[in-house]
Short mmCIF file of C-alpha atoms and ligand atoms in Angstrom, two decimals:
data_model
loop_
_atom_site.label_atom_id
_atom_site.label_comp_id
_atom_site.label_asym_id
_atom_site.label_seq_id
_atom_site.Cartn_x
_atom_site.Cartn_y
_atom_site.Cartn_z
CA MET A 99 -16.72 3.45 15.74
CA ASN A 100 -18.77 1.10 14.95
CA GLU A 101 -16.88 -2.11 16.21
CA SER A 102 -17.51 -5.14 13.87
CA ALA A 103 -16.07 -5.70 10.59
CA SER A 104 -15.85 -8.87 8.17
CA SER A 105 -12.64 -7.77 7.15
CA ILE A 106 -9.50 -5.22 7.66
CA VAL A 107 -7.81 -3.72 4.59
CA LEU A 108 -4.56 -2.26 5.26
CA LEU A 109 -4.62 0.96 3.15
CA SER A 110 -1.53 2.99 2.93
CA GLY A 111 -3.24 5.33 0.32
CA GLY A 112 -1.47 4.43 -2.79
CA MET A 113 -2.98 2.89 -5.87
CA ASP A 114 -2.85 -0.88 -5.06
CA SER A 115 -4.18 -0.45 -1.46
CA CYS A 116 -6.96 1.55 -3.01
CA VAL A 117 -7.86 -0.94 -5.42
CA CYS A 118 -7.68 -3.74 -2.51
CA ALA A 119 -9.67 -1.56 -0.65
CA SER A 120 -12.34 -1.21 -3.31
CA LEU A 121 -12.43 -5.16 -3.61
CA ALA A 122 -12.87 -5.60 -0.13
CA ALA A 123 -15.50 -3.05 0.07
CA ARG A 124 -17.49 -4.71 -2.79
CA ASP A 125 -17.23 -8.27 -1.21
CA GLY A 126 -17.89 -7.28 2.52
CA HIS A 127 -17.61 -4.92 5.14
CA PRO A 128 -14.06 -3.98 5.86
CA ALA A 129 -12.36 -2.05 8.44
CA ALA A 130 -9.46 0.18 7.39
CA LEU A 131 -6.12 0.33 9.13
CA HIS A 132 -3.56 3.08 8.17
CA ILE A 133 0.10 2.96 9.81
CA SER A 134 2.29 6.15 9.72
CA TYR A 135 6.11 5.24 10.06
CA GLY A 136 7.91 8.27 9.84
CA GLN A 137 7.70 8.02 6.08
CA ARG A 138 8.72 11.24 3.99
CA THR A 139 5.08 11.55 2.64
CA GLU A 140 3.28 10.39 5.59
CA ASP A 141 0.85 13.59 5.98
CA ARG A 142 -0.24 13.20 2.37
CA GLU A 143 -0.85 9.41 2.72
CA ARG A 144 -2.58 9.87 5.97
CA GLU A 145 -5.08 12.28 4.01
CA SER A 146 -5.18 10.00 0.97
CA PHE A 147 -6.44 7.33 3.53
CA GLU A 148 -9.18 9.28 5.00
CA ARG A 149 -10.45 10.58 1.66
CA ILE A 150 -10.53 7.05 0.37
CA CYS A 151 -12.46 5.59 3.33
CA ASP A 152 -15.02 8.60 2.96
CA ARG A 153 -15.51 7.61 -1.00
CA LEU A 154 -15.62 3.96 -0.12
CA GLY A 155 -18.14 4.49 2.80
CA ILE A 156 -15.52 2.71 5.25
CA GLN A 157 -16.60 3.73 8.49
CA THR A 158 -14.70 1.71 10.68
CA ARG A 159 -11.18 2.94 10.74
CA LEU A 160 -7.72 3.10 12.74
CA ALA A 161 -4.79 5.49 12.06
CA ILE A 162 -1.87 4.63 14.17
CA ARG A 163 1.65 5.41 14.14
CA ASN A 164 4.83 2.89 14.28
CA GLU A 165 7.88 4.38 16.03
CA ALA A 166 10.02 1.47 15.45
CA LEU A 167 10.62 1.58 11.83
CA LYS A 168 11.97 5.27 11.70
CA ALA A 169 13.96 4.67 14.77
CA ILE A 170 15.71 1.70 13.09
CA GLY A 171 16.08 3.41 9.81
CA GLY A 172 18.08 1.85 7.18
CA SER A 173 15.60 2.88 4.15
CA ALA A 174 15.30 6.15 1.87
CA LEU A 175 11.96 6.30 3.04
CA THR A 176 12.54 6.95 6.69
CA ASP A 177 16.39 8.42 6.74
CA GLU A 178 16.60 11.88 5.48
CA ASN A 179 20.40 10.83 4.91
CA ILE A 180 19.54 8.34 2.24
CA ALA A 181 18.32 9.87 -1.08
CA VAL A 182 15.14 8.43 -2.74
CA PRO A 183 16.73 7.57 -5.91
CA GLU A 184 15.38 8.20 -9.45
CA SER A 185 14.05 5.01 -11.02
CA HIS A 186 16.92 3.27 -13.19
CA ALA A 187 17.15 -0.23 -11.87
CA ILE A 188 13.70 -1.40 -11.11
CA GLY A 189 14.08 -5.10 -10.49
CA ARG A 190 17.69 -5.58 -10.36
CA ASP A 191 18.66 -5.36 -6.61
CA ILE A 192 16.47 -4.77 -3.75
CA PRO A 193 16.26 -0.90 -3.57
CA VAL A 194 17.13 1.53 -0.72
CA THR A 195 13.45 2.42 -0.72
CA TYR A 196 12.71 -0.96 0.96
CA VAL A 197 11.98 -0.60 4.65
CA PRO A 198 13.39 -3.67 6.55
CA PHE A 199 10.42 -6.19 7.33
CA ARG A 200 7.88 -3.44 7.50
CA ASN A 201 5.04 -5.40 6.06
CA ALA A 202 5.44 -7.69 9.36
CA HIS A 203 4.99 -4.57 11.53
CA PHE A 204 1.80 -3.82 9.47
CA LEU A 205 0.50 -7.21 9.50
CA ALA A 206 0.96 -7.81 13.13
CA ALA A 207 -1.11 -4.87 14.15
CA ALA A 208 -3.75 -5.93 11.51
CA VAL A 209 -4.03 -9.42 13.29
CA SER A 210 -4.22 -7.69 16.71
CA TRP A 211 -7.14 -5.60 15.49
CA ALA A 212 -8.76 -8.65 13.73
CA GLU A 213 -8.68 -10.49 16.67
CA VAL A 214 -10.72 -7.62 18.56
CA LEU A 215 -13.24 -7.06 15.94
CA GLY A 216 -13.79 -10.26 15.10
CA ALA A 217 -12.66 -10.09 11.32
CA SER A 218 -11.65 -13.32 9.38
CA LYS A 219 -9.72 -11.60 6.33
CA ILE A 220 -7.02 -8.97 6.22
CA TYR A 221 -6.54 -7.63 2.63
CA ILE A 222 -3.03 -6.56 1.70
CA GLY A 223 -2.30 -4.79 -1.60
CA ALA A 224 1.24 -6.47 -1.96
CA VAL A 225 2.19 -6.95 -5.66
CA GLU A 226 5.27 -9.21 -6.69
CA GLN A 227 5.41 -8.55 -10.64
CA ASP A 228 6.08 -5.03 -11.78
CA SER A 229 7.21 -4.02 -8.36
CA SER A 230 10.68 -2.76 -6.74
CA GLY A 231 11.34 -6.50 -5.75
CA TYR A 232 10.69 -6.38 -2.25
CA PRO A 233 11.11 -9.37 -0.33
CA ASP A 234 7.93 -8.88 1.80
CA CYS A 235 5.74 -8.84 -1.21
CA ARG A 236 6.48 -12.69 -2.19
CA PRO A 237 3.74 -14.93 -2.01
CA ALA A 238 5.58 -17.69 0.29
CA TYR A 239 6.01 -14.77 2.73
CA TYR A 240 2.14 -14.57 3.17
CA GLU A 241 1.71 -18.24 3.11
CA ALA A 242 4.09 -18.17 6.14
CA TYR A 243 2.81 -15.46 7.95
CA ASN A 244 -0.95 -17.40 7.86
CA GLN A 245 0.84 -20.08 9.64
CA VAL A 246 2.23 -17.63 12.20
CA ILE A 247 -1.36 -16.31 12.60
CA LEU A 248 -2.80 -19.95 13.09
CA ALA A 249 -0.17 -20.72 15.59
CA GLY A 250 -0.45 -17.34 17.44
CA THR A 251 -3.77 -16.08 17.79
CA LYS A 252 -6.80 -17.04 19.88
CA GLU A 253 -8.92 -18.96 17.54
CA GLY A 254 -6.75 -18.74 14.54
CA GLY A 255 -9.71 -18.20 12.02
CA ILE A 256 -7.87 -15.04 10.44
CA GLN A 257 -6.28 -15.21 6.97
CA VAL A 258 -4.20 -12.64 5.01
CA VAL A 259 -5.33 -12.43 1.40
CA THR A 260 -3.32 -10.79 -1.46
CA PRO A 261 -5.74 -10.36 -4.28
CA LEU A 262 -3.14 -8.30 -6.49
CA ILE A 263 -0.14 -10.16 -5.90
CA GLY A 264 0.14 -12.03 -9.10
CA MET A 265 -1.56 -9.26 -11.01
CA ARG A 266 0.69 -6.87 -13.52
CA LYS A 267 0.32 -3.17 -12.31
CA ALA A 268 -1.67 -2.17 -15.70
CA GLU A 269 -4.27 -4.91 -14.79
CA ILE A 270 -4.46 -3.38 -11.36
CA VAL A 271 -5.00 -0.20 -12.87
CA ARG A 272 -8.09 -1.80 -15.17
CA LEU A 273 -9.41 -3.62 -12.26
CA GLY A 274 -9.69 -0.30 -10.42
CA LEU A 275 -11.26 1.46 -13.18
CA GLU A 276 -13.88 -1.66 -12.92
CA LEU A 277 -14.44 -0.95 -9.58
CA ASN A 278 -14.56 2.71 -9.67
CA ALA A 279 -11.58 3.04 -7.27
CA PRO A 280 -10.79 6.42 -6.36
CA PHE A 281 -7.36 6.70 -8.22
CA ASP A 282 -7.82 10.63 -7.66
CA LEU A 283 -7.72 10.41 -3.86
CA THR A 284 -4.37 8.22 -3.86
CA TRP A 285 -0.57 9.03 -3.28
CA SER A 286 2.12 7.13 -4.58
CA CYS A 287 5.11 9.27 -4.76
CA TYR A 288 7.85 8.42 -2.49
CA SER A 289 9.31 11.86 -2.15
CA ARG A 290 6.89 14.70 -2.39
CA GLU A 291 3.47 15.70 -1.23
CA ASP A 292 2.51 18.54 -3.23
CA ARG A 293 3.04 17.13 -6.89
CA ALA A 294 4.19 13.76 -7.49
CA CYS A 295 7.79 13.78 -8.73
CA GLY A 296 7.56 11.59 -11.72
CA VAL A 297 11.00 9.96 -11.40
CA CYS A 298 10.98 7.69 -8.02
CA ASP A 299 10.45 3.93 -8.62
CA SER A 300 6.67 4.30 -7.27
CA CYS A 301 5.71 7.30 -9.46
CA VAL A 302 7.48 5.50 -12.75
CA LEU A 303 5.61 2.08 -11.90
CA ARG A 304 2.70 3.93 -11.55
CA LEU A 305 2.75 6.18 -14.90
CA ARG A 306 3.62 3.09 -16.89
CA ALA A 307 1.00 1.03 -15.30
CA PHE A 308 -1.60 3.88 -16.49
CA HIS A 309 -0.08 4.12 -19.84
CA GLU A 310 0.00 0.36 -20.63
CA ALA A 311 -3.73 0.33 -19.48
CA GLY A 312 -4.53 2.99 -21.73
CA ALA A 313 -5.73 5.40 -18.86
CA VAL A 314 -4.68 8.67 -17.55
CA ASP A 315 -3.45 9.09 -14.17
CA PRO A 316 -5.58 11.77 -12.54
CA LEU A 317 -2.50 12.94 -10.10
CA PRO A 318 -0.59 16.03 -10.52
CA TYR A 319 3.13 15.48 -11.49
CA VAL A 320 6.19 17.76 -11.85
CA ALA A 321 7.65 15.58 -14.54
CA VAL A 322 6.88 12.68 -16.47
CA VAL A 323 9.74 10.86 -17.88
CA GLU A 324 8.81 8.97 -21.00
CA LYS A 325 10.68 5.71 -20.17
CA VAL A 326 7.27 3.69 -20.59
ZN1 LIG B 119 7.66 10.07 -7.12
#
């Protein structure tokens, strides 16, 4: 592994992180970090991570496990006893697919790795609008996190950047198409690994975004619910 990089991109394998990685690759020499945390679709997401890195030419990769989040539970993504809901109420309440304080765990690992690699930027594809309303996707959270990095690292010269945070999902699709982001290799579905379910929050938001962008989602779906 080539141990130098100008930036780190958190790459889950979903469409937003794929566009974010494409931006990072356009603008620098990123390393990619993937974290499995016992989520239902972790094998499929890990496969997407590797294939997206291959396509974007990202050589420096780290795929690690977080054991805490599944052990703690409290989310439909990590607890088989909590069903992944069909998307009926996007934007009303924080849904059961929220994984408690997950992005802080991810960012902490990214900051640790950035210190070792000497990387100065951490890209994360958090989106506030058109999202499920997760509190760790708000701009204020990332501003505060950057203060934590400043106070708690050796040199302090590391910044979390959120280039997609203010974008609509359809704009993210359009940007991805401009950048030739490998949407065909991504995985967004919360509940299935063979074909996307088409009815979970993540599938519905994704399908709506492609529809609004006038583009065709290259992934195979079990069902496409016309609620766009
Ligand atoms: Zn789905």
